[in-house]
Amino acid sequence: MNANKKYGFATKQIHAGNKPDPTGALCTPIYQTSTFRFSSVEQGGARFAGQEEGYIYSRLGNPSLTTLEDKVAALENGEACLATASGMGAISSAIWSSVVAGDNIVASDTLYGCTYALLNHGVTKFNVQVDFIDMADLDALKKAIKPNTKVVYLETPCNPTLKIVDIAEVAKIAHAANPEIKVIVDNTFCSPYIQRPLDLGADVVVHSATKYLNGHGDVIAGFIIGKADFIATCRMFGLKDMTGAVMSPFNAFLILRGLKTLDIRMERHTKNAMALANFLHDHPAVKKVYYPGLPDFEGHEIAKKQMDLFGGMMAIELNADRDTTAKCINTLELCTIAVSLGDAETLVEHPASMTHSTYSAEELAMAGIAEGLVRISVGLEDADDIIADFKQALDRLL
Ligand code: LCS
């Protein structure tokens, strides 16, 4: 690539970050090594002291990961990126790098269950106080920010209700209160092809790369993207000392492979999701469809403004109790009952008993996660086949 030229997303997902390999290998090799040789004690010392560039040990950096990190930074329009062993590794490494005892975090009340657990009963053990609010309510945000608030944390669309939060407005409010506050956005549901939070004013993006970025259901991984100095702190403290959540070179290779088709996959996920959402919207057994692409969905206008596509995630509530809902889901023949999302396969799960079982009954109610809510990660199969599968399952309820 020519460093002075601007390239499109598809070109960047294939070429950005790639380094010429001495062997001429087209794909970045898997540097399956834990450590790196030093030519002398002096050279090792210079690398540890940061006086000489070069690899030391794979918890601190590895060439397979460097290529991937540079590519993901380019896709999110960030200065730098850190690859991690999981999405939770990214989130916890970023949080440990942002707060100390006595600090406050203002967080969305609707988050992936383990993120909620980390904030609700993880960091609170270390005297970091967390206030959960409806992040779509900007007045609630204004009221919640305190002098010791260091982080504002959100997902949009939220897992699992797809609630939309206005990233630009949240960033404006947080930075007006205190420019030092880090607005951290989990961009897992969108991927940078659909939404780029840093362009909208956020400070840090985190990802579960387990999902759309890898896209093939065979890797657990994460990323943190942001300013170079913050990513350096995440690398040399948050990850190196606090979580140790380092990505393996093999997983970096798989994600590099998956990323080459990110845009094509996101287009197809969205097309299939839009078709399924329209079908479900008109089915008499369905009470409500939660999908940002539907004009009657709350947050649709904000979604249109900040997302380039509406994505592949949705949820539905049926005109049925929890047991009947479960029975209906059990009759799906093609779609798979499984947690995770962003894979080629359509995955269906029940948040209240699975991904969000870390929430108490009151917390579920507060976040609007109904007992009968069913989350769907719409896959890449033929839309007609996905729709036919839901039709045969839902028609049994009539
Ligand atoms: N952020 C979001 C929005 C997620 O959905 C997940 C996992 C994570 C972070 C954590 O990433 P991980 O450590 O698993 O790579 N979400 C899951 C879900 O909804 N079903 O299974 C896992």
Short mmCIF file of N, CA and C and ligand atoms in Angstrom, two decimals, residues 85-91 111-115 153 155 157-160 186-189 206-211 219-222 313 338-341 349 354-356 375, ligand 1:
data_model
loop_
_atom_site.label_atom_id
_atom_site.label_comp_id
_atom_site.label_asym_id
_atom_site.label_seq_id
_atom_site.Cartn_x
_atom_site.Cartn_y
_atom_site.Cartn_z
N ALA A 85 -6.91 -12.22 24.14
CA ALA A 85 -7.34 -13.62 24.05
C ALA A 85 -8.84 -13.79 23.95
N SER A 86 -9.60 -12.76 24.33
CA SER A 86 -11.07 -12.84 24.30
C SER A 86 -11.62 -11.43 24.36
N GLY A 87 -12.91 -11.31 24.11
CA GLY A 87 -13.56 -10.01 24.30
C GLY A 87 -13.47 -9.59 25.76
N MET A 88 -13.69 -10.54 26.67
CA MET A 88 -13.59 -10.20 28.10
C MET A 88 -12.16 -9.81 28.46
N GLY A 89 -11.16 -10.40 27.78
CA GLY A 89 -9.77 -10.00 27.98
C GLY A 89 -9.54 -8.56 27.56
N ALA A 90 -10.20 -8.16 26.47
CA ALA A 90 -10.08 -6.78 25.99
C ALA A 90 -10.75 -5.83 26.98
N ILE A 91 -11.97 -6.16 27.39
CA ILE A 91 -12.74 -5.27 28.25
C ILE A 91 -12.05 -5.13 29.61
N LEU A 111 -25.93 -4.68 28.91
CA LEU A 111 -24.60 -5.07 28.44
C LEU A 111 -24.54 -6.58 28.35
N TYR A 112 -23.59 -7.11 27.59
CA TYR A 112 -23.35 -8.56 27.61
C TYR A 112 -23.19 -9.00 29.07
N GLY A 113 -23.76 -10.15 29.41
CA GLY A 113 -23.85 -10.60 30.80
C GLY A 113 -22.53 -10.62 31.56
N CYS A 114 -21.44 -11.04 30.93
CA CYS A 114 -20.16 -11.12 31.65
C CYS A 114 -19.53 -9.73 31.82
N THR A 115 -19.78 -8.82 30.88
CA THR A 115 -19.33 -7.43 31.07
C THR A 115 -20.06 -6.84 32.27
N TYR A 153 -19.21 3.66 29.90
CA TYR A 153 -19.09 2.40 29.18
C TYR A 153 -20.43 2.00 28.55
N GLU A 155 -22.55 -0.31 25.06
CA GLU A 155 -22.66 -1.06 23.81
C GLU A 155 -23.77 -0.41 23.00
N PRO A 157 -25.61 -1.44 18.98
CA PRO A 157 -26.81 -1.87 19.69
C PRO A 157 -26.44 -2.75 20.89
N CYS A 158 -27.25 -2.62 21.96
CA CYS A 158 -26.97 -3.36 23.19
C CYS A 158 -27.30 -4.84 23.04
N ASN A 159 -26.53 -5.63 23.72
CA ASN A 159 -26.78 -7.07 23.82
C ASN A 159 -27.68 -7.30 25.03
N PRO A 160 -28.87 -7.85 24.95
CA PRO A 160 -29.50 -8.52 23.81
C PRO A 160 -30.70 -7.77 23.23
N ASP A 186 -18.30 -0.77 23.14
CA ASP A 186 -18.18 -2.14 22.64
C ASP A 186 -18.86 -2.20 21.28
N ASN A 187 -18.06 -2.40 20.24
CA ASN A 187 -18.55 -2.33 18.85
C ASN A 187 -18.77 -3.73 18.26
N THR A 188 -18.90 -4.73 19.15
CA THR A 188 -18.99 -6.12 18.70
C THR A 188 -20.16 -6.38 17.76
N PHE A 189 -21.34 -5.82 18.08
CA PHE A 189 -22.54 -6.13 17.28
C PHE A 189 -22.46 -5.54 15.87
N VAL A 206 -13.82 -1.43 22.10
CA VAL A 206 -13.47 -2.81 22.42
C VAL A 206 -14.31 -3.75 21.56
N HIS A 207 -13.76 -4.94 21.34
CA HIS A 207 -14.45 -5.93 20.52
C HIS A 207 -14.34 -7.31 21.12
N SER A 208 -15.39 -8.09 20.99
CA SER A 208 -15.26 -9.53 21.02
C SER A 208 -15.06 -9.92 19.56
N ALA A 209 -13.80 -10.24 19.20
CA ALA A 209 -13.49 -10.63 17.82
C ALA A 209 -13.92 -12.07 17.55
N THR A 210 -14.38 -12.72 18.62
CA THR A 210 -15.01 -14.04 18.52
C THR A 210 -16.16 -14.01 17.52
N LYS A 211 -16.74 -12.82 17.35
CA LYS A 211 -17.99 -12.67 16.63
C LYS A 211 -17.73 -12.30 15.16
N VAL A 219 -12.96 -19.25 16.92
CA VAL A 219 -11.93 -18.53 17.67
C VAL A 219 -12.58 -17.74 18.81
N ILE A 220 -11.91 -17.65 19.96
CA ILE A 220 -12.27 -16.69 21.01
C ILE A 220 -11.18 -15.62 20.99
N ALA A 221 -11.55 -14.34 20.86
CA ALA A 221 -10.53 -13.29 20.72
C ALA A 221 -11.14 -11.91 20.96
N GLY A 222 -10.28 -10.91 21.18
CA GLY A 222 -10.77 -9.55 21.39
C GLY A 222 -9.77 -8.50 20.92
N MET A 313 -28.02 -8.74 13.92
CA MET A 313 -28.54 -9.18 15.22
C MET A 313 -29.97 -8.69 15.43
N ALA A 338 -27.69 -21.92 20.26
CA ALA A 338 -26.32 -21.74 20.78
C ALA A 338 -26.13 -20.27 21.13
N VAL A 339 -25.27 -20.01 22.14
CA VAL A 339 -24.85 -18.63 22.38
C VAL A 339 -23.76 -18.29 21.36
N SER A 340 -23.15 -17.11 21.52
CA SER A 340 -22.24 -16.49 20.54
C SER A 340 -23.07 -15.93 19.39
N LEU A 341 -22.40 -15.26 18.48
CA LEU A 341 -23.08 -14.55 17.40
C LEU A 341 -22.07 -14.21 16.33
N GLU A 349 -30.69 -18.02 20.84
CA GLU A 349 -30.46 -18.26 22.28
C GLU A 349 -31.50 -17.53 23.12
N MET A 354 -29.41 -17.77 29.58
CA MET A 354 -28.07 -18.07 29.03
C MET A 354 -27.15 -16.85 29.16
N THR A 355 -27.01 -16.04 28.11
CA THR A 355 -26.00 -14.97 28.10
C THR A 355 -26.19 -13.93 29.20
N HIS A 356 -27.44 -13.76 29.68
CA HIS A 356 -27.70 -12.72 30.68
C HIS A 356 -28.17 -13.31 32.00
N ARG A 375 -33.01 -14.23 21.30
CA ARG A 375 -32.06 -13.48 20.48
C ARG A 375 -31.66 -14.30 19.27
N1 LCS B 1 -18.96 -7.96 24.25
C1 LCS B 1 -20.10 -8.38 23.68
C2 LCS B 1 -21.07 -7.39 23.12
C3 LCS B 1 -20.37 -9.75 23.63
O1 LCS B 1 -21.50 -10.14 23.05
C4 LCS B 1 -19.44 -10.67 24.19
C5 LCS B 1 -19.68 -12.12 24.20
C6 LCS B 1 -18.28 -10.16 24.79
C7 LCS B 1 -18.07 -8.81 24.78
C8 LCS B 1 -17.25 -11.06 25.39
O2 LCS B 1 -16.49 -11.63 24.37
P1 LCS B 1 -15.73 -13.03 24.50
O3 LCS B 1 -14.88 -12.97 25.71
O4 LCS B 1 -16.77 -14.10 24.61
O5 LCS B 1 -14.95 -13.09 23.23
N2 LCS B 1 -20.99 -12.46 23.88
C9 LCS B 1 -21.53 -13.65 23.87
C10 LCS B 1 -22.89 -13.83 23.58
O6 LCS B 1 -23.72 -12.96 23.42
N3 LCS B 1 -23.13 -15.12 23.56
O7 LCS B 1 -22.01 -15.85 23.91
C11 LCS B 1 -20.92 -14.95 24.14
#
